Amino acid sequence: MTGIRNKHLRVPVSTAEEQAIKSKARDTGLSVAKFMREISLGYTVKSVIDHQQVEKLLKVNGDLGRVGGLLKMWLTNDVRIKITSKAEIEETLFSIRTTQNKMLSAILDLRKK
C-alpha cells in the first residue's frame, strides 16, 4: 500500500484536538502525518512508553523502598524488628536481590519494545 505519497487530505480540527493529536504522535515517536495515516488505516500504534511496564517498575520500586525501610530499622537496632540470626539477615539480603532482579527484568522488557 506504499508508494509515492503525493496526495494530501485536509481534516479540520479544533485547537484542543490538534494538541491531543500532536501529543499522541509524540508519545508514539511518529510524525503527525505518519501517526494519522497509521491510525486511519487501522494499524495499532504503540506508545513509546509502555504504561504496564511503568506500573510494574513502580510496584518493584515500592517493594525496594519497603525492604530498605526494614533494613534501616534493623541497622538502627529498632526494638520492633529484632533480627537475631544470620539466616534472617541472609533472607533479607536475598529479598533485596530478588527485588533488584525484578526491577532489572522490567527495565530489560521495556528496552525490547
Short mmCIF file of C-alpha atoms in Angstrom, two decimals:
data_model
loop_
_atom_site.label_atom_id
_atom_site.label_comp_id
_atom_site.label_asym_id
_atom_site.label_seq_id
_atom_site.Cartn_x
_atom_site.Cartn_y
_atom_site.Cartn_z
CA MET A 1 0.00 0.00 0.00
CA THR A 2 3.02 2.23 -0.04
CA GLY A 3 4.15 4.24 -2.99
CA ILE A 4 4.56 7.83 -3.89
CA ARG A 5 2.61 9.90 -1.44
CA ASN A 6 1.57 12.93 -3.41
CA LYS A 7 -1.98 13.41 -2.12
CA HIS A 8 -2.85 15.48 0.92
CA LEU A 9 -6.02 15.20 2.97
CA ARG A 10 -7.28 18.16 4.92
CA VAL A 11 -9.01 17.46 8.22
CA PRO A 12 -10.42 20.36 10.22
CA VAL A 13 -9.72 20.03 13.96
CA SER A 14 -10.08 22.26 17.00
CA THR A 15 -7.07 23.62 18.85
CA ALA A 16 -7.58 21.05 21.62
CA GLU A 17 -7.83 18.21 19.09
CA GLU A 18 -4.68 19.42 17.34
CA GLN A 19 -2.76 19.40 20.62
CA ALA A 20 -4.11 15.96 21.55
CA ILE A 21 -3.14 14.51 18.15
CA LYS A 22 0.34 16.04 18.32
CA SER A 23 0.79 14.74 21.86
CA LYS A 24 -0.28 11.22 20.92
CA ALA A 25 2.00 11.26 17.87
CA ARG A 26 4.90 12.38 20.08
CA ASP A 27 4.13 9.56 22.55
CA THR A 28 4.48 7.03 19.73
CA GLY A 29 7.64 8.57 18.30
CA LEU A 30 5.94 9.16 14.93
CA SER A 31 5.40 12.30 12.92
CA VAL A 32 1.85 13.64 12.98
CA ALA A 33 1.36 12.63 9.33
CA LYS A 34 2.55 9.06 9.86
CA PHE A 35 0.58 8.75 13.10
CA MET A 36 -2.65 9.90 11.44
CA ARG A 37 -2.04 7.70 8.39
CA GLU A 38 -1.42 4.58 10.51
CA ILE A 39 -4.42 5.21 12.76
CA SER A 40 -6.66 5.94 9.77
CA LEU A 41 -5.62 2.70 8.07
CA GLY A 42 -6.44 0.69 11.18
CA TYR A 43 -2.93 -0.05 12.40
CA THR A 44 -2.27 -0.30 16.11
CA VAL A 45 0.19 2.38 17.11
CA LYS A 46 2.26 1.54 20.16
CA SER A 47 3.28 4.17 22.63
CA VAL A 48 6.97 4.69 23.22
CA ILE A 49 6.17 4.42 26.92
CA ASP A 50 4.59 1.11 27.84
CA HIS A 51 2.28 2.03 30.69
CA GLN A 52 2.01 -1.52 32.01
CA GLN A 53 5.78 -1.76 32.33
CA VAL A 54 5.88 1.59 34.10
CA GLU A 55 3.30 0.30 36.61
CA LYS A 56 5.40 -2.84 37.09
CA LEU A 57 8.50 -0.75 37.77
CA LEU A 58 6.62 1.43 40.24
CA LYS A 59 5.49 -1.65 42.19
CA VAL A 60 9.02 -3.06 42.29
CA ASN A 61 10.34 0.34 43.36
CA GLY A 62 7.81 0.33 46.21
CA ASP A 63 8.98 -3.14 47.24
CA LEU A 64 12.58 -1.92 47.32
CA GLY A 65 11.54 1.03 49.48
CA ARG A 66 9.80 -1.21 51.98
CA VAL A 67 12.73 -3.61 52.18
CA GLY A 68 15.11 -0.67 52.58
CA GLY A 69 12.98 0.66 55.41
CA LEU A 70 13.08 -2.68 57.19
CA LEU A 71 16.82 -2.91 56.75
CA LYS A 72 17.24 0.63 58.12
CA MET A 73 15.16 -0.25 61.20
CA TRP A 74 17.30 -3.34 61.72
CA LEU A 75 20.54 -1.37 61.40
CA THR A 76 19.33 1.20 63.95
CA ASN A 77 18.51 -1.60 66.39
CA ASP A 78 14.80 -0.78 66.41
CA VAL A 79 13.12 -2.97 69.03
CA ARG A 80 10.15 -3.57 66.69
CA ILE A 81 12.43 -5.52 64.37
CA LYS A 82 14.81 -7.75 66.14
CA ILE A 83 16.88 -9.83 63.77
CA THR A 84 18.99 -12.19 65.75
CA SER A 85 20.14 -14.84 63.34
CA LYS A 86 22.43 -14.87 60.33
CA ALA A 87 19.66 -16.68 58.42
CA GLU A 88 17.31 -13.72 58.90
CA ILE A 89 19.95 -11.31 57.60
CA GLU A 90 20.62 -13.53 54.59
CA GLU A 91 16.89 -13.81 53.92
CA THR A 92 16.59 -10.01 53.96
CA LEU A 93 19.53 -9.62 51.59
CA PHE A 94 18.06 -12.32 49.33
CA SER A 95 14.79 -10.41 49.27
CA ILE A 96 16.61 -7.25 48.22
CA ARG A 97 18.49 -9.08 45.45
CA THR A 98 15.27 -10.69 44.23
CA THR A 99 13.56 -7.32 44.05
CA GLN A 100 16.53 -5.80 42.23
CA ASN A 101 16.36 -8.63 39.69
CA LYS A 102 12.65 -7.96 39.15
CA MET A 103 13.45 -4.30 38.52
CA LEU A 104 16.22 -5.20 36.06
CA SER A 105 13.92 -7.63 34.27
CA ALA A 106 11.21 -4.98 33.92
CA ILE A 107 13.74 -2.48 32.56
CA LEU A 108 15.04 -5.01 30.04
CA ASP A 109 11.44 -5.74 28.96
CA LEU A 110 10.98 -2.01 28.31
CA ARG A 111 14.12 -1.91 26.16
CA LYS A 112 12.86 -4.78 23.97
CA LYS A 113 9.79 -2.79 22.95
#
